[in-house]
C-alpha cells in the first residue's frame, strides 16, 4: 500500500483530502469507494420524508415497486456475496458492522446508509418519492397488527415454519444471499414478530431520549436503551441480527424513524447540536449482551472480511472529520457533512 493507515490518522486532513485518500485505505473483496472531486451544492429545497401511514395507496405501491426493482437489478460493485443492488446495500452494512454500531458514528453512518438506499431507489429504479419511515410509536405493543405488515400495500406479515419465512406480501419469493450474520447463504426473508419486545418504542421512551441534554446521552438512549432495539427485536429473525438486518426491507423504514428522532433532538438547538459529536470509534463487541428474549449473535468477523478502517480521526474519539464510506454505493462523506440532512443530503422530515 502506498500509505500506512496509522500515519495518515496523525495528519490533519480536510474533508476533500480524506475522501481522496479513502480509496487507498479501503481494501478487501469490496470495491473501494470513489474519489470525490468537488462538493455538491448545498440544497435549497429539501425533500420531505413522511410516515408510511400517511402515504396514499399509490405512493406505497410506488415505493414497494422500487424496492422490488432493486431486488431484480444485478449488482455491479463486486461487494461480498451480493447478487442484486438490494444485496449491495446489505453487504456494505455487513462490511462496516463492527465500527458502525455501539460507536459514535452509529447515527451518522445510518443516516448516510438509509440515504444511500433512497438514492438507489431513485437513481436505479426511477422512484420519485422519498424514503418513508415507520412511526413505531403508533404500533408499540402491536407490531403484529401494523399496517406495515399488510400483504398488499405493506411488507408482508410474520414468518412461519422452522425457518420463519414470510408467508405473504410482495417480497415473499425473494432469495437473500447474505446472512444470517456474516454468513453467505441463500435463504428467505424471515421474521418472528414479538409484540412484547416493541415496548421500547413507546412515546414516553422516545420523548425521554429527545430530552437528553448531550449527544452522548442521546445516542446511548437511542441505541442502547430503547427505540433502536424495538424495531429490530420486535420484527425479529433477520431484523434482530445486527449484521445482516438490511436483508429485511423494513430495516430502512425503522432506521429512517430513528434518524427522524435524532433530527428532532438536533432541531431543539441546531446551532449547537448540528456540530455535536463524540463517542468511541471501535466497540468492544465481545461485551455486548442482546435484549431479553433475543438470541445471541456471533459478532466475530470472519477471515474473508478485512478489518474496517477508521479514517479522519486521530484517536478513538469520533469527530466531525470522521469519514463515512460505503464502498461505492454513494460518495464518501464526513460526519460533519451529514449532520444537517437538509444541506448536502437534501431532505427533512414532516
Coordinates of C-alpha atoms in Angstrom, one line a residue:
X1 CA 0.0 0.0 0.0
X2 CA 1.3 3.5 -0.8
X3 CA 0.4 4.9 2.6
X4 CA 0.1 3.5 6.1
X5 CA -3.3 4.0 7.9
X6 CA -1.7 4.8 11.3
X7 CA 0.5 7.5 9.8
X8 CA -2.5 9.0 7.9
X9 CA -4.5 9.2 11.1
X10 CA -1.9 11.6 12.6
X11 CA -2.3 14.1 9.8
X12 CA -4.8 16.9 9.9
X13 CA -6.8 16.4 6.8
X14 CA -9.6 18.4 5.1
X15 CA -12.8 16.5 4.2
X16 CA -11.9 16.6 0.5
X17 CA -8.4 15.2 1.1
X18 CA -9.9 12.5 3.3
X19 CA -12.3 11.4 0.6
X20 CA -9.4 11.3 -1.9
X21 CA -7.4 9.1 0.3
X22 CA -10.0 6.6 1.3
X23 CA -9.8 4.7 -2.0
X24 CA -6.3 3.8 -0.9
X25 CA -7.3 2.7 2.6
X26 CA -10.4 0.6 2.0
X27 CA -9.2 -2.8 0.9
X28 CA -10.5 -6.3 0.6
X29 CA -13.1 -8.1 -1.6
X30 CA -15.3 -5.0 -1.9
X31 CA -14.7 -2.2 -4.4
X32 CA -13.3 0.9 -2.8
X33 CA -15.5 4.0 -2.6
X34 CA -14.9 6.5 -5.4
X35 CA -13.0 9.7 -5.1
X36 CA -14.9 13.0 -4.8
X37 CA -13.6 15.8 -7.0
X38 CA -16.0 18.5 -5.7
X39 CA -18.7 19.1 -3.1
X40 CA -22.3 19.2 -4.3
X41 CA -24.1 22.5 -4.0
X42 CA -26.0 23.0 -0.8
X43 CA -29.6 22.1 -1.2
X44 CA -32.3 24.8 -1.2
X45 CA -35.4 22.7 -1.4
X46 CA -35.1 19.6 0.8
X47 CA -37.4 16.6 0.0
X48 CA -39.7 15.8 2.9
X49 CA -39.8 12.2 4.3
X50 CA -43.2 11.1 5.6
X51 CA -44.6 8.3 7.8
X52 CA -45.8 5.2 6.0
X53 CA -49.3 5.5 7.5
X54 CA -49.7 9.0 5.9
X55 CA -48.9 7.8 2.3
X56 CA -51.6 7.3 -0.3
X57 CA -52.0 3.8 -1.7
X58 CA -50.3 4.7 -4.9
X59 CA -47.3 6.1 -3.0
X60 CA -47.0 2.9 -1.0
X61 CA -47.1 0.8 -4.2
X62 CA -44.5 3.0 -5.9
X63 CA -42.1 2.5 -3.0
X64 CA -42.7 -1.3 -2.9
X65 CA -42.3 -1.5 -6.7
X66 CA -39.0 0.4 -6.5
X67 CA -37.7 -2.0 -3.8
X68 CA -38.7 -4.9 -6.0
X69 CA -36.8 -3.3 -8.8
X70 CA -33.6 -3.1 -6.6
X71 CA -34.1 -6.8 -5.9
X72 CA -34.2 -7.6 -9.6
X73 CA -31.3 -5.4 -10.8
X74 CA -28.0 -7.1 -11.0
X75 CA -25.2 -6.0 -8.6
X76 CA -22.3 -4.0 -10.2
X77 CA -19.9 -3.2 -7.3
X78 CA -18.5 -6.6 -6.6
X79 CA -19.4 -6.4 -2.9
X80 CA -19.1 -9.6 -0.9
X81 CA -22.0 -12.0 -1.5
X82 CA -24.2 -9.6 -3.4
X83 CA -26.2 -10.6 -6.5
X84 CA -28.5 -7.6 -6.7
X85 CA -28.5 -3.8 -6.0
X86 CA -30.6 -4.6 -2.9
X87 CA -27.9 -7.1 -1.7
X88 CA -25.2 -4.5 -2.2
X89 CA -26.6 -2.3 0.4
X90 CA -26.9 -5.2 2.8
X91 CA -23.3 -6.2 2.0
X92 CA -22.0 -2.7 2.8
X93 CA -23.7 -2.9 6.2
X94 CA -22.1 -6.3 6.9
X95 CA -18.6 -5.0 6.0
X96 CA -18.9 -1.9 8.2
X97 CA -20.9 -3.6 11.1
X98 CA -18.2 -3.6 13.7
X99 CA -17.4 0.1 13.5
X100 CA -20.9 1.3 12.7
X101 CA -22.6 0.0 15.9
X102 CA -22.0 1.0 19.5
X103 CA -19.7 3.7 18.3
X104 CA -20.1 7.5 17.8
X105 CA -20.7 7.1 14.1
X106 CA -23.8 4.9 14.7
X107 CA -26.3 7.7 14.0
X108 CA -24.5 9.5 11.1
X109 CA -23.5 6.2 9.5
X110 CA -27.1 5.0 9.4
X111 CA -28.2 8.5 8.2
X112 CA -25.9 8.1 5.2
X113 CA -26.8 4.5 4.7
X114 CA -30.5 5.0 4.6
X115 CA -29.9 7.9 2.2
X116 CA -27.9 5.6 0.0
X117 CA -30.9 3.3 -0.1
X118 CA -33.1 6.2 -1.1
X119 CA -30.7 7.2 -3.8
X120 CA -30.6 3.7 -5.2
X121 CA -34.4 3.7 -5.4
X122 CA -34.4 7.0 -7.2
X123 CA -31.3 6.6 -9.5
X124 CA -31.6 2.9 -10.3
X125 CA -35.4 2.4 -10.3
X126 CA -36.9 5.8 -11.1
X127 CA -38.6 6.3 -7.7
X128 CA -39.8 9.9 -7.4
X129 CA -40.8 9.8 -3.7
X130 CA -38.8 9.9 -0.5
X131 CA -37.7 7.3 2.0
X132 CA -40.7 6.8 4.3
X133 CA -40.4 5.9 8.0
X134 CA -42.3 3.6 10.3
X135 CA -43.8 5.6 13.1
X136 CA -43.3 2.8 15.5
X137 CA -44.7 4.6 18.5
X138 CA -48.1 4.2 16.8
X139 CA -47.7 0.4 16.8
X140 CA -46.0 -0.1 20.1
X141 CA -47.1 -3.4 21.7
X142 CA -48.9 -4.4 18.5
X143 CA -46.4 -4.7 15.6
X144 CA -48.2 -7.9 14.6
X145 CA -51.3 -5.7 13.7
X146 CA -49.4 -2.9 12.0
X147 CA -50.4 -1.7 8.5
X148 CA -46.8 -2.1 7.5
X149 CA -47.3 -5.8 7.6
X150 CA -50.2 -5.7 5.1
X151 CA -49.8 -8.3 2.4
X152 CA -50.8 -6.0 -0.5
X153 CA -49.9 -2.4 0.5
X154 CA -47.2 -3.3 3.0
X155 CA -44.2 -5.6 3.5
X156 CA -45.9 -8.8 4.2
X157 CA -46.5 -10.4 7.6
X158 CA -44.9 -12.6 10.2
X159 CA -42.8 -15.6 9.3
X160 CA -43.8 -19.2 9.7
X161 CA -42.3 -22.7 9.7
X162 CA -38.9 -23.7 11.0
X163 CA -37.1 -21.0 9.1
X164 CA -39.7 -18.3 9.9
X165 CA -40.1 -17.4 6.2
X166 CA -42.6 -14.6 5.5
X167 CA -45.7 -16.2 4.1
X168 CA -47.2 -13.4 2.1
X169 CA -46.6 -9.9 0.7
X170 CA -44.5 -8.6 -2.2
X171 CA -41.2 -9.9 -1.0
X172 CA -42.3 -13.5 -0.3
X173 CA -40.3 -15.0 -3.1
X174 CA -37.0 -13.1 -2.7
X175 CA -34.0 -15.2 -2.1
X176 CA -31.5 -13.3 0.1
X177 CA -27.8 -14.5 -0.3
X178 CA -26.5 -12.7 2.8
X179 CA -26.9 -13.7 6.4
X180 CA -27.7 -14.7 9.0
X181 CA -24.9 -12.6 10.4
X182 CA -21.7 -12.8 8.3
X183 CA -22.7 -16.0 6.5
X184 CA -23.2 -16.2 2.8
X185 CA -26.1 -18.5 2.2
X186 CA -29.4 -18.4 0.3
X187 CA -32.4 -18.0 2.5
X188 CA -35.8 -16.4 2.6
X189 CA -36.7 -13.1 4.2
X190 CA -37.7 -14.2 7.7
X191 CA -39.5 -12.7 10.6
X192 CA -40.5 -13.6 14.2
X193 CA -42.8 -10.8 15.4
X194 CA -42.7 -10.3 19.2
X195 CA -45.0 -7.6 20.4
X196 CA -43.6 -7.7 23.9
X197 CA -40.1 -6.6 22.6
X198 CA -41.6 -3.5 20.9
X199 CA -42.3 -1.6 24.2
X200 CA -39.2 0.5 24.0
X201 CA -40.8 2.3 21.0
X202 CA -43.3 3.8 23.4
X203 CA -43.8 7.6 23.1
X204 CA -42.6 8.1 26.7
X205 CA -39.3 6.3 25.9
X206 CA -38.8 8.2 22.7
X207 CA -39.5 11.5 24.4
X208 CA -37.1 10.6 27.2
X209 CA -34.3 10.2 24.5
X210 CA -35.3 13.5 22.8
X211 CA -35.0 15.3 26.2
X212 CA -31.4 14.1 26.7
X213 CA -29.0 17.1 27.1
X214 CA -26.0 15.9 25.1
X215 CA -25.2 13.9 22.0
X216 CA -23.6 11.2 24.1
X217 CA -26.6 10.7 26.4
X218 CA -29.0 10.9 23.4
X219 CA -27.0 8.4 21.3
X220 CA -26.8 6.0 24.3
X221 CA -30.6 6.3 24.9
X222 CA -31.4 5.6 21.2
X223 CA -29.0 2.7 20.5
X224 CA -28.6 1.0 23.9
X225 CA -31.7 1.6 25.9
X226 CA -34.8 1.9 23.7
X227 CA -36.0 2.7 20.2
X228 CA -33.3 1.0 18.2
X229 CA -33.9 -2.4 19.8
X230 CA -37.7 -2.1 19.4
X231 CA -37.8 -2.3 15.7
X232 CA -35.1 -4.9 15.3
X233 CA -36.2 -7.2 18.1
X234 CA -39.9 -6.6 17.6
X235 CA -39.7 -7.8 14.0
X236 CA -37.2 -10.5 14.9
X237 CA -35.3 -13.1 12.8
X238 CA -33.3 -11.3 10.1
X239 CA -34.1 -7.9 11.6
X240 CA -32.8 -8.9 15.0
X241 CA -29.4 -9.7 13.6
X242 CA -27.2 -6.6 13.9
X243 CA -25.0 -7.7 11.0
X244 CA -27.4 -8.7 8.2
X245 CA -30.6 -6.9 9.2
X246 CA -30.9 -4.8 6.0
X247 CA -32.0 -8.1 4.3
X248 CA -35.5 -7.2 5.5
X249 CA -36.9 -4.1 3.7
X250 CA -38.4 -3.0 6.9
X251 CA -34.9 -2.1 8.1
X252 CA -34.9 1.2 6.1
X253 CA -38.2 2.4 7.5
X254 CA -37.1 1.6 11.0
X255 CA -33.8 3.4 10.7
X256 CA -35.5 6.4 8.9
X257 CA -37.6 6.6 12.1
X258 CA -34.5 6.6 14.3
X259 CA -33.0 9.3 12.1
X260 CA -36.1 11.4 12.4
X261 CA -35.9 11.2 16.2
X262 CA -32.2 12.3 16.0
X263 CA -33.2 15.2 13.8
X264 CA -35.9 16.2 16.3
X265 CA -33.3 16.2 19.0
X266 CA -30.9 18.3 16.9
X267 CA -33.5 20.9 16.0
X268 CA -34.1 21.7 19.7
X269 CA -30.8 23.6 19.5
X270 CA -29.4 23.3 15.9
X271 CA -26.6 25.8 16.3
X272 CA -25.0 23.5 18.9
X273 CA -26.4 20.1 18.1
X274 CA -25.6 20.1 14.3
X275 CA -22.0 20.2 15.4
X276 CA -22.1 18.0 18.4
X277 CA -20.3 14.6 18.0
X278 CA -18.4 12.2 20.2
X279 CA -18.0 8.6 21.3
X280 CA -15.6 5.8 20.6
X281 CA -14.5 4.7 17.2
X282 CA -14.3 1.0 17.9
X283 CA -16.6 -1.0 20.1
X284 CA -15.9 -3.9 22.4
X285 CA -18.4 -6.3 20.7
X286 CA -17.4 -9.2 22.9
X287 CA -19.2 -7.5 25.8
X288 CA -22.5 -6.9 24.0
X289 CA -25.5 -8.6 25.6
X290 CA -28.7 -8.9 23.5
X291 CA -32.0 -7.8 24.9
X292 CA -34.0 -10.4 26.9
X293 CA -35.7 -12.8 24.5
X294 CA -33.3 -12.2 21.6
X295 CA -30.9 -15.0 20.6
X296 CA -27.2 -14.0 20.9
X297 CA -25.4 -13.5 17.6
X298 CA -21.7 -14.3 16.9
X299 CA -20.2 -10.9 16.2
X300 CA -16.7 -12.2 15.3
X301 CA -15.6 -11.0 11.9
X302 CA -14.6 -13.9 9.6
X303 CA -11.2 -14.0 7.9
X304 CA -12.6 -13.1 4.5
X305 CA -13.7 -9.6 5.7
X306 CA -10.9 -7.1 6.2
X307 CA -10.9 -5.0 9.4
X308 CA -12.8 -1.8 8.6
X309 CA -10.5 1.2 8.9
X310 CA -11.1 4.4 10.8
X311 CA -10.4 7.4 8.5
X312 CA -10.3 11.0 9.6
X313 CA -9.9 10.6 13.4
X314 CA -6.5 10.6 15.0
X315 CA -7.6 8.6 18.1
X316 CA -10.5 6.7 19.5
X317 CA -12.9 9.7 19.6
X318 CA -15.4 10.3 16.9
X319 CA -15.2 13.7 15.4
X320 CA -16.9 15.7 12.6
X321 CA -13.9 14.8 10.3
X322 CA -14.6 11.1 10.6
X323 CA -15.2 9.6 7.1
X324 CA -18.3 7.6 6.3
X325 CA -17.6 5.3 3.4
X326 CA -20.0 2.9 1.8
X327 CA -17.8 1.0 -0.8
X328 CA -19.0 2.9 -3.8
X329 CA -22.8 3.0 -3.1
X330 CA -22.6 6.8 -2.8
X331 CA -19.9 9.5 -2.4
X332 CA -17.9 9.3 0.8
X333 CA -19.0 11.9 3.3
X334 CA -17.6 13.2 6.6
X335 CA -19.8 13.2 9.6
X336 CA -19.8 16.9 9.5
X337 CA -21.3 16.9 6.0
X338 CA -24.4 14.8 7.1
X339 CA -25.1 16.5 10.5
X340 CA -27.7 18.7 8.9
X341 CA -29.5 16.5 6.4
X342 CA -31.3 19.4 4.7
X343 CA -28.0 20.5 3.2
X344 CA -25.8 18.0 1.4
X345 CA -28.3 15.1 1.7
X346 CA -31.2 17.4 0.8
X347 CA -34.0 16.0 2.9
X348 CA -36.1 16.8 6.0
X349 CA -39.0 15.2 7.9
X350 CA -42.7 16.0 8.3

